[in-house]
Short mmCIF file of C-alpha atoms in Angstrom, two decimals:
data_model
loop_
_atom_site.label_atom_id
_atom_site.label_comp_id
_atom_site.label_asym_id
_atom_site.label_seq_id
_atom_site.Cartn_x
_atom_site.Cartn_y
_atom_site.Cartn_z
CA UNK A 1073 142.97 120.82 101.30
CA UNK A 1074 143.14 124.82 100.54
CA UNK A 1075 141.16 127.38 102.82
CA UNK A 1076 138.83 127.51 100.68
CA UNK A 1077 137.36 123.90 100.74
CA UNK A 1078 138.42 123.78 104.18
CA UNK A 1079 136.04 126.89 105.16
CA UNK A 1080 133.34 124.93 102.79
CA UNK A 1081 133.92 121.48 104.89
CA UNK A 1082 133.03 123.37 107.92
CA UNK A 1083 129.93 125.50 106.67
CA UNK A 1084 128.84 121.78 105.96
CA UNK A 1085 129.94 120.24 109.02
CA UNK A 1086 128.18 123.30 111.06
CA UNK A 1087 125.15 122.74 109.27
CA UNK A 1088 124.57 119.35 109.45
CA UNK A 1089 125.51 119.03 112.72
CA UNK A 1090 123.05 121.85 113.75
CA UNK A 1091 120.25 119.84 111.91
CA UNK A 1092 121.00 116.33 114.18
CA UNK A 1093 121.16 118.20 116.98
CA UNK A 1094 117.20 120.29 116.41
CA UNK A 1095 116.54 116.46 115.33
CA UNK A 1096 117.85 114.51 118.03
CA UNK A 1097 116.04 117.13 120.34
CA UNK A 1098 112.93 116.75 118.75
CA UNK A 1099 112.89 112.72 118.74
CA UNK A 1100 112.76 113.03 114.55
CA UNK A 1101 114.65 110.08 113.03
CA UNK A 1102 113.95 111.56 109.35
CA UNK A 1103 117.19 112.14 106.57
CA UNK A 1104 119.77 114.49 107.76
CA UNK A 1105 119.09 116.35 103.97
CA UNK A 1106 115.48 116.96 104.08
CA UNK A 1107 116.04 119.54 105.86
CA UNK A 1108 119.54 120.54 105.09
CA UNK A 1109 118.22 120.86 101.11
CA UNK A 1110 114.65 121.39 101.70
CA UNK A 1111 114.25 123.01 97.66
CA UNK A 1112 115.30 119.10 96.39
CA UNK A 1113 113.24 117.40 99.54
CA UNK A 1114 109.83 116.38 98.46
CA UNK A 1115 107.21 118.03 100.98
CA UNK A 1116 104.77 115.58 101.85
CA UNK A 1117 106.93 112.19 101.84
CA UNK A 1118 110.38 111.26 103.17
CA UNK A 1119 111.78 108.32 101.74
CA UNK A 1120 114.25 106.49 103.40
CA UNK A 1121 116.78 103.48 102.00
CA UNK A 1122 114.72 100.92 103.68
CA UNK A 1123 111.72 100.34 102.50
CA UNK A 1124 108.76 102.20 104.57
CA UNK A 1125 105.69 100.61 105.39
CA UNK A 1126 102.41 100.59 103.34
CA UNK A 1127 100.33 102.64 105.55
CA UNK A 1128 102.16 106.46 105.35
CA UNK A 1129 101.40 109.77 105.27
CA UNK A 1130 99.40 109.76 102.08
CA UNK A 1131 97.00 107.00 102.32
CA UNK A 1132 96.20 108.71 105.41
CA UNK A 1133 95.43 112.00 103.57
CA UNK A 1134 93.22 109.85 101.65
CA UNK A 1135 95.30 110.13 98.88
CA UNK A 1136 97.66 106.87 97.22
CA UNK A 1137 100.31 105.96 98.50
CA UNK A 1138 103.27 107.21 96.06
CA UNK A 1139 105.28 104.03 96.56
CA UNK A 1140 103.70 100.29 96.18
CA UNK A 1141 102.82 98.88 99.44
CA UNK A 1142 105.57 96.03 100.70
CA UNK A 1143 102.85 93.23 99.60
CA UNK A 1144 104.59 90.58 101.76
CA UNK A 1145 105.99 91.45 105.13
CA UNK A 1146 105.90 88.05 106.53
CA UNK A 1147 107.47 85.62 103.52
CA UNK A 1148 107.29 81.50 103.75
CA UNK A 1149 110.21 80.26 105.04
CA UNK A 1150 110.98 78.60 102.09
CA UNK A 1151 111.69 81.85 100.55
CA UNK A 1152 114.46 83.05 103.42
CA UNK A 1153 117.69 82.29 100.93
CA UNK A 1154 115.95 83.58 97.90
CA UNK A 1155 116.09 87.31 99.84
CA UNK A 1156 119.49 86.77 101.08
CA UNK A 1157 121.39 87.87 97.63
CA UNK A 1158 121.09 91.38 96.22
CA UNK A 1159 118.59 91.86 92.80
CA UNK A 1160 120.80 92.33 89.84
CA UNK A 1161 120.31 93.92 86.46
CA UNK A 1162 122.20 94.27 83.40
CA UNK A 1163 124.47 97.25 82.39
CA UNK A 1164 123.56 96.81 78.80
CA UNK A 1165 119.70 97.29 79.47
CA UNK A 1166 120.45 100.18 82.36
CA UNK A 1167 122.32 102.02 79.48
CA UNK A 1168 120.57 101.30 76.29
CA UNK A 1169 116.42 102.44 76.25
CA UNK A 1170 114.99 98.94 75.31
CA UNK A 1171 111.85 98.86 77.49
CA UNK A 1172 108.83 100.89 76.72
CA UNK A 1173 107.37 103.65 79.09
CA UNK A 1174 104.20 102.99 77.61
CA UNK A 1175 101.22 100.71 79.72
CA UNK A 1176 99.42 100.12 76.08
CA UNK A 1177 100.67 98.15 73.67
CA UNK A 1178 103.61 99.97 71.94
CA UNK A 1179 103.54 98.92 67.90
CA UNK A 1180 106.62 101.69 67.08
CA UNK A 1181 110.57 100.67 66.00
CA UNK A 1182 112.62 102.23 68.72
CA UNK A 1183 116.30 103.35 66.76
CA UNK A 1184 118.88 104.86 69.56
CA UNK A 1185 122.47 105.83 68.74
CA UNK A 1186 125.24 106.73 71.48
CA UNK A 1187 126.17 110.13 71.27
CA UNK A 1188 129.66 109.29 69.97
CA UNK A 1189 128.16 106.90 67.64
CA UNK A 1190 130.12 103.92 69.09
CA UNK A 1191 127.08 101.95 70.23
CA UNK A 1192 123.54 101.63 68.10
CA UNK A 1193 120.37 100.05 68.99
CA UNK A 1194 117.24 99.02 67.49
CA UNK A 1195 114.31 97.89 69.07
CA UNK A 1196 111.34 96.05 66.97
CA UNK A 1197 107.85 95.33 69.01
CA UNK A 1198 105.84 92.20 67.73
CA UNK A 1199 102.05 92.37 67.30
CA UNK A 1200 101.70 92.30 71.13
CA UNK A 1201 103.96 95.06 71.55
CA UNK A 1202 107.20 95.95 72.63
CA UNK A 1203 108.92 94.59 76.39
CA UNK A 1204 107.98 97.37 79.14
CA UNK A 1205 109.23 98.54 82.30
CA UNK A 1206 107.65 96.04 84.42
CA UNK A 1207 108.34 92.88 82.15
CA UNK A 1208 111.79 93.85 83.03
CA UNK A 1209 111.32 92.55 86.16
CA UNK A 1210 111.22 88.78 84.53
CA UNK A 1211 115.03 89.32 83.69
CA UNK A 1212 116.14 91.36 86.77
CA UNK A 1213 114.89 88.14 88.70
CA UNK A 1214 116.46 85.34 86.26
CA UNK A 1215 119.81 87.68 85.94
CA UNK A 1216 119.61 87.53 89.76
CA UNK A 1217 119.36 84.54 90.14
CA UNK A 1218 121.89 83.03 87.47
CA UNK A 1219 124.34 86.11 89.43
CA UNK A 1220 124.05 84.34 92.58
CA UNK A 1221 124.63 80.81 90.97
CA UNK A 1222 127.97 81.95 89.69
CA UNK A 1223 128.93 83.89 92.52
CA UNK A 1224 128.51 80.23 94.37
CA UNK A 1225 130.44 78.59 91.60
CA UNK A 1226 127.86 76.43 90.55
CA UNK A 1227 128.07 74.48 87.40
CA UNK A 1228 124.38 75.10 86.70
CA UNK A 1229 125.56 78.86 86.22
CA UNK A 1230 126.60 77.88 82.88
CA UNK A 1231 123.18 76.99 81.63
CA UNK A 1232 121.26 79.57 79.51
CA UNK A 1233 118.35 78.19 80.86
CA UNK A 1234 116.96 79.14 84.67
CA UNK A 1235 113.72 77.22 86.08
CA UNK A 1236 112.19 79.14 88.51
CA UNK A 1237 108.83 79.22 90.69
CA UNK A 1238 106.35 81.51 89.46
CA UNK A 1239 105.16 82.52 93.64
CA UNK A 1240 109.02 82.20 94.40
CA UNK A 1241 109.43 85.50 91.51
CA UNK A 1242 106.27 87.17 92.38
CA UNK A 1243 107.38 87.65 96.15
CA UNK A 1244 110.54 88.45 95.05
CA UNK A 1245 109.20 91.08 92.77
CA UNK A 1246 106.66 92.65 95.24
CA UNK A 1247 104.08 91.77 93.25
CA UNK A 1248 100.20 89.64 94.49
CA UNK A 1249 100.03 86.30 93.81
CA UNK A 1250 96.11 85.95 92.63
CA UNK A 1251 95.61 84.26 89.20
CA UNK A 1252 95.52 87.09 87.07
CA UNK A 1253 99.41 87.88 87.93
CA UNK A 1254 99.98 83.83 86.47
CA UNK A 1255 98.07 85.15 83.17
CA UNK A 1256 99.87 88.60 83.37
CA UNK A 1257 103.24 86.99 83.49
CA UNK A 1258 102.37 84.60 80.18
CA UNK A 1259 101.99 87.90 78.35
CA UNK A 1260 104.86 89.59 79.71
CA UNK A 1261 106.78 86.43 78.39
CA UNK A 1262 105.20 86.52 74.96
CA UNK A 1263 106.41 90.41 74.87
CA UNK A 1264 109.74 89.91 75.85
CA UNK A 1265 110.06 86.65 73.29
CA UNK A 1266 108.73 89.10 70.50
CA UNK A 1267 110.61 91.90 70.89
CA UNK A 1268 113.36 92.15 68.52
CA UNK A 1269 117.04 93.59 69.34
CA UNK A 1270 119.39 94.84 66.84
CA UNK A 1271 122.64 95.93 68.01
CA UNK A 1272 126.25 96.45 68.15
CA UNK A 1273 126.43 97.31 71.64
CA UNK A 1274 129.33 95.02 73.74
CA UNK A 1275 128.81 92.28 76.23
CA UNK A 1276 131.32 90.08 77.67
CA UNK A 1277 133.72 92.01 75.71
CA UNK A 1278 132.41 90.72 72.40
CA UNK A 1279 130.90 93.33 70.33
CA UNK A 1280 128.84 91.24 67.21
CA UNK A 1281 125.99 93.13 65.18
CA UNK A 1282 123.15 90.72 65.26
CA UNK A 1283 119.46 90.34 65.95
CA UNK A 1284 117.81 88.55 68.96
CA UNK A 1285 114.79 88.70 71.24
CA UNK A 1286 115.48 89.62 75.36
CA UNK A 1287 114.58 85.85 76.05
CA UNK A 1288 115.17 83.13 73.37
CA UNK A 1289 111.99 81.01 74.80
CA UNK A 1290 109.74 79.74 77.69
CA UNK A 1291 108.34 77.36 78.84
CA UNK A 1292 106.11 75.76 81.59
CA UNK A 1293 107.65 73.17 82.92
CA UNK A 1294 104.75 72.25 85.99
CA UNK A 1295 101.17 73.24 86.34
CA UNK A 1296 98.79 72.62 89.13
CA UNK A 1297 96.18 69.59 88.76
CA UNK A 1298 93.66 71.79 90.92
CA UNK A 1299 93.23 74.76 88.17
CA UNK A 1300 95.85 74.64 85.47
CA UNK A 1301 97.94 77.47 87.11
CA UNK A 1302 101.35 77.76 85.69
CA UNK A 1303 103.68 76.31 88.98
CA UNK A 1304 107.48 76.60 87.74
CA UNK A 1305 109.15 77.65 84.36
CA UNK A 1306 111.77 77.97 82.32
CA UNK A 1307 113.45 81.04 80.34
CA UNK A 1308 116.36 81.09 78.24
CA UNK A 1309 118.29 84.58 78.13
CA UNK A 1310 119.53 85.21 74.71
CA UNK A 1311 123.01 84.91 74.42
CA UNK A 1312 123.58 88.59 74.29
CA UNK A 1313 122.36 89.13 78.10
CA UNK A 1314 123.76 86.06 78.97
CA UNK A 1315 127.37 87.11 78.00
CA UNK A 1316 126.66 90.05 80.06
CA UNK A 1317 125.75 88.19 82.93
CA UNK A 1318 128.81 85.68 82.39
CA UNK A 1319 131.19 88.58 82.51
CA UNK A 1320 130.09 89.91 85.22
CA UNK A 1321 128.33 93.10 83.64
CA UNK A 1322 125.96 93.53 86.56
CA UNK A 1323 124.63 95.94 89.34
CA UNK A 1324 122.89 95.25 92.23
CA UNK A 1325 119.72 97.25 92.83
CA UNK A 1326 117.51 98.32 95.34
CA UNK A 1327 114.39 96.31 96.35
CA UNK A 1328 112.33 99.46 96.66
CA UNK A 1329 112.51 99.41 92.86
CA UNK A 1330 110.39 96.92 92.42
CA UNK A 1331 107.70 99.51 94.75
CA UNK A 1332 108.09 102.27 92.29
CA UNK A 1333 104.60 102.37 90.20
CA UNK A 1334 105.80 104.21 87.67
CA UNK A 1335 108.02 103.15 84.20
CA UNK A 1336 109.37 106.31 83.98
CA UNK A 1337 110.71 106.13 87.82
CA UNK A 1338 111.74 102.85 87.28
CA UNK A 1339 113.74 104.03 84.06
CA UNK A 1340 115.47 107.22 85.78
CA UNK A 1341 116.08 104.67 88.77
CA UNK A 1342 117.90 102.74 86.71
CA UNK A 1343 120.33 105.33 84.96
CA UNK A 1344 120.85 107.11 87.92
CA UNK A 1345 122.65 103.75 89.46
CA UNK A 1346 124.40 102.77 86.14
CA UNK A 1347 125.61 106.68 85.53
CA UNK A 1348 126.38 107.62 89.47
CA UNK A 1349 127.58 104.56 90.12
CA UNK A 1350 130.81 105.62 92.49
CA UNK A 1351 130.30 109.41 92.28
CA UNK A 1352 128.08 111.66 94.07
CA UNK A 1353 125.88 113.01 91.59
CA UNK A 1354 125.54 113.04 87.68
CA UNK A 1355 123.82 115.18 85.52
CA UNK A 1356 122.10 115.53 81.96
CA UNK A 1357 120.33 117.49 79.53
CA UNK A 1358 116.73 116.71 79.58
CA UNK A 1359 116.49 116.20 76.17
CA UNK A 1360 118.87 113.11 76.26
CA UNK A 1361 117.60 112.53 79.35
CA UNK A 1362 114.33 111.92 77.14
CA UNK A 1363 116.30 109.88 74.74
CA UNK A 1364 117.79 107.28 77.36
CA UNK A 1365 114.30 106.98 78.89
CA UNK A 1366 112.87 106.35 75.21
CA UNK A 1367 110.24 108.72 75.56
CA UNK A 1368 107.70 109.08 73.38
CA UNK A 1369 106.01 112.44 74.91
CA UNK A 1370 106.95 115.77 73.99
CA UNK A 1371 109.87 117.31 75.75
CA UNK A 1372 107.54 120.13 77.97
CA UNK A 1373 105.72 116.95 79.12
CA UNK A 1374 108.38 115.17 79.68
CA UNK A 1375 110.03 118.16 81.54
CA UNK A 1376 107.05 118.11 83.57
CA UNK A 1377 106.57 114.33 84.64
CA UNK A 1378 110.35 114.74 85.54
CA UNK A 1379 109.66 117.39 87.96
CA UNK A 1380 106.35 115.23 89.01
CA UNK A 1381 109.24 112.99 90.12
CA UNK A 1382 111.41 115.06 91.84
CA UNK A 1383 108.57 116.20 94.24
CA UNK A 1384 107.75 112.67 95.11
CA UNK A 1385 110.71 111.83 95.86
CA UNK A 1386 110.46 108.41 95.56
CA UNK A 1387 113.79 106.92 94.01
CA UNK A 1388 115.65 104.86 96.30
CA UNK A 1389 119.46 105.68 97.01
CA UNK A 1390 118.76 109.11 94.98
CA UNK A 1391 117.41 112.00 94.75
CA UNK A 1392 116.95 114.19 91.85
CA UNK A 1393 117.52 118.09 90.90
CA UNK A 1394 116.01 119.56 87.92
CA UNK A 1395 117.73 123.34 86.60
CA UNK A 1396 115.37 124.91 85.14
CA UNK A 1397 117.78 127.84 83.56
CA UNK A 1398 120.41 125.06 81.84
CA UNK A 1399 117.58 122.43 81.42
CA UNK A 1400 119.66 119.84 83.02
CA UNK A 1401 119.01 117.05 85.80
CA UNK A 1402 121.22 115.86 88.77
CA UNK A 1403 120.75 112.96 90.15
CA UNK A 1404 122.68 112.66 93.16
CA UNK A 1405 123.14 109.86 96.87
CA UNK A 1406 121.10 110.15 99.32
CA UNK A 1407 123.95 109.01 101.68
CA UNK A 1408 124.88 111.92 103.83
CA UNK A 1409 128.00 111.25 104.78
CA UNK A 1410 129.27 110.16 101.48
CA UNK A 1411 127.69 113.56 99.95
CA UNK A 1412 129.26 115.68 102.55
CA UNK A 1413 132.86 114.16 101.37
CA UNK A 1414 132.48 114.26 98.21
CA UNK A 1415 131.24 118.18 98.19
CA UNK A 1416 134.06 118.95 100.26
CA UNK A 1417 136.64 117.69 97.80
CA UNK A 1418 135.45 120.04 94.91
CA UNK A 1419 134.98 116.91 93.07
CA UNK A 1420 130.89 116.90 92.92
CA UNK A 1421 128.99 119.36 90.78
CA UNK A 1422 127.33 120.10 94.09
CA UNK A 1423 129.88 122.32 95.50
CA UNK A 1424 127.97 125.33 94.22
CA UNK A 1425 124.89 124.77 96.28
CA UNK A 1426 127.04 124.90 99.79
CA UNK A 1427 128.79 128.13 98.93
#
């Protein structure tokens, strides 16, 4: 290591070590970096990787709470090996924008193109609309779950087809269980049945130009007597996402995702993990940082609901950075340690902000 980075380690070192110690002194147990970087800290809520309880420091303000309450602390016990495996999602879906932003129903043809024109997508809405956000949350739990299954080497894995209980994926998902979330989750189904993919984009290392919707079908397979409430189902993945989940094409995510109220958190969540993955920090212009999201607003808008987000501060595992003078957005770990490392090693477009 030269002088340099070696003088830079320990202006680091010094620093953070100063900040644990006031800390320690003080009894505060909050991240090492909101004070270390207190112009990327948000400055009324610190979010930590595990999730924080539903009562905080803005529903006591009177204001709401800027993350979704945990809805159920104490789960059945039925429901104990269903949270012992990690939440998956697909790197096709992480990369490509095929979920709307939008809450209403979105009627418009979605065409995005790869920068080096490798990779093309086309997304078509039906009459109820194109998938959004929080439909995704239908496949995060199926790819989950099939993930698991073949991690156990189960021959079930193999299936297209996963049954599942609708409670089991609302838990799972964070979100109530009263009868309108049964009626919401028929619609969500409908949506992501409807909406139309054409692409040439690779998965399982077989790149085919076709058309297909997210899920080929459902179907419910068990309803109660009492009331007619759906009980279990049964989706099949088009082949597309299956083939990505076959191969492997995967990442696990954090369960405070599925706490984020917003689509457009949910969407910068998302690339953040696919494009960090095992660096520190990535960046992006903010105008293809519009693109990826598929954003329909105009780019000052956009610019500000970005900068919305970086003073919550509610992403888990990242934080974000937006340079105003190049127009660009870092994303980078909230994990000290492995920030402090990579900063020292010159490697992490960070460096600058130590020197």
């Amino acid at each position: 290591m030269s002088a340099k980075k070696s003088q830079a380690m320990a202006n680091i070192q010094a620093r953070a070590d100063a900040v644990l110690a006031d800390k320690a002194a003080r009894g505060d147990q909050s991240d090492l970096f909101d004070n270390v970087l207190p112009e990327m800290a948000a400055p009324s809520v610190q979010l930590k990787n595990e999730p924080a309880p539903a009562k905080d420091v803005d529903k006591a303000n009177g204001k709401r709470a800027r993350l979704l309450p945990v809805r159920h602390v104490e789960r059945d016990f039925f429901l104990c090996d269903m949270f012992d495996y990690a939440m998956k999602d697909d790197g096709a879906s992480m990369e490509a924008p095929i979920f709307t932003l939008s809450t209403k129903p979105d009627l418009t043809v979605w065409h995005w193109e790869s920068k080096d024109g490798n990779r093309a997508l086309t997304v078509t809405p039906s009459v109820m609309g194109r998938a959004t956000m929080f439909d995704k949350d239908v496949l995060i739990y199926v790819i989950s779950q099939m993930t698991e299954a073949l991690n156990c080497e189960r021959q079930d894995a193999k299936n297209r087809t996963v049954r599942f209980v609708v409670y089991d994926y609302l838990v799972t998902t964070n979100k109530p269980t009263g009868g309108k979330e049964y009626q919401r989750l028929e619609t969500t189904l409908e949506r992501l049945r409807g909406t139309s993919i054409k692409t040439d984009i690779k998965t399982g290392g077989t790149r085919v130009k076709e058309g297909f919707g997210l899920i080929d079908s459902w179907t419910i397979v068990e309803k109660s007597p009492e009331n007619e409430r759906m009980i279990a189902i049964e989706v099949t993945l088009s082949k597309w996402l299956f083939n990505a989940v076959q191969a492997h094409e995967v990442l696990t995510i954090h369960r405070n995702y599925f706490r984020l109220r917003k689509p457009l958190e949910r969407r910068l969540y998302e690339l953040a993990r696919k494009h960090c993955g095992n660096q520190a920090a990535w960046t992006i212009g903010l105008e293809l940082l519009r693109e990826k999201c598929s954003a329909h607003s105009h780019i000052r808008a956009f610019r500000s609901q970005v900068q919305d987000i970086q003073a919550g501060d509610t992403l888990p595992e990242y934080r974000m950075l937006y340079d105003r003078e190049k127009d660009q957005v870092t994303f980078y770990i909230r994990d000290a340690k492995k920030l402090i490392a990579a900063v020292a090693s010159g490697k992490s477009k960070l460096s600058t902000i130590y020197r």
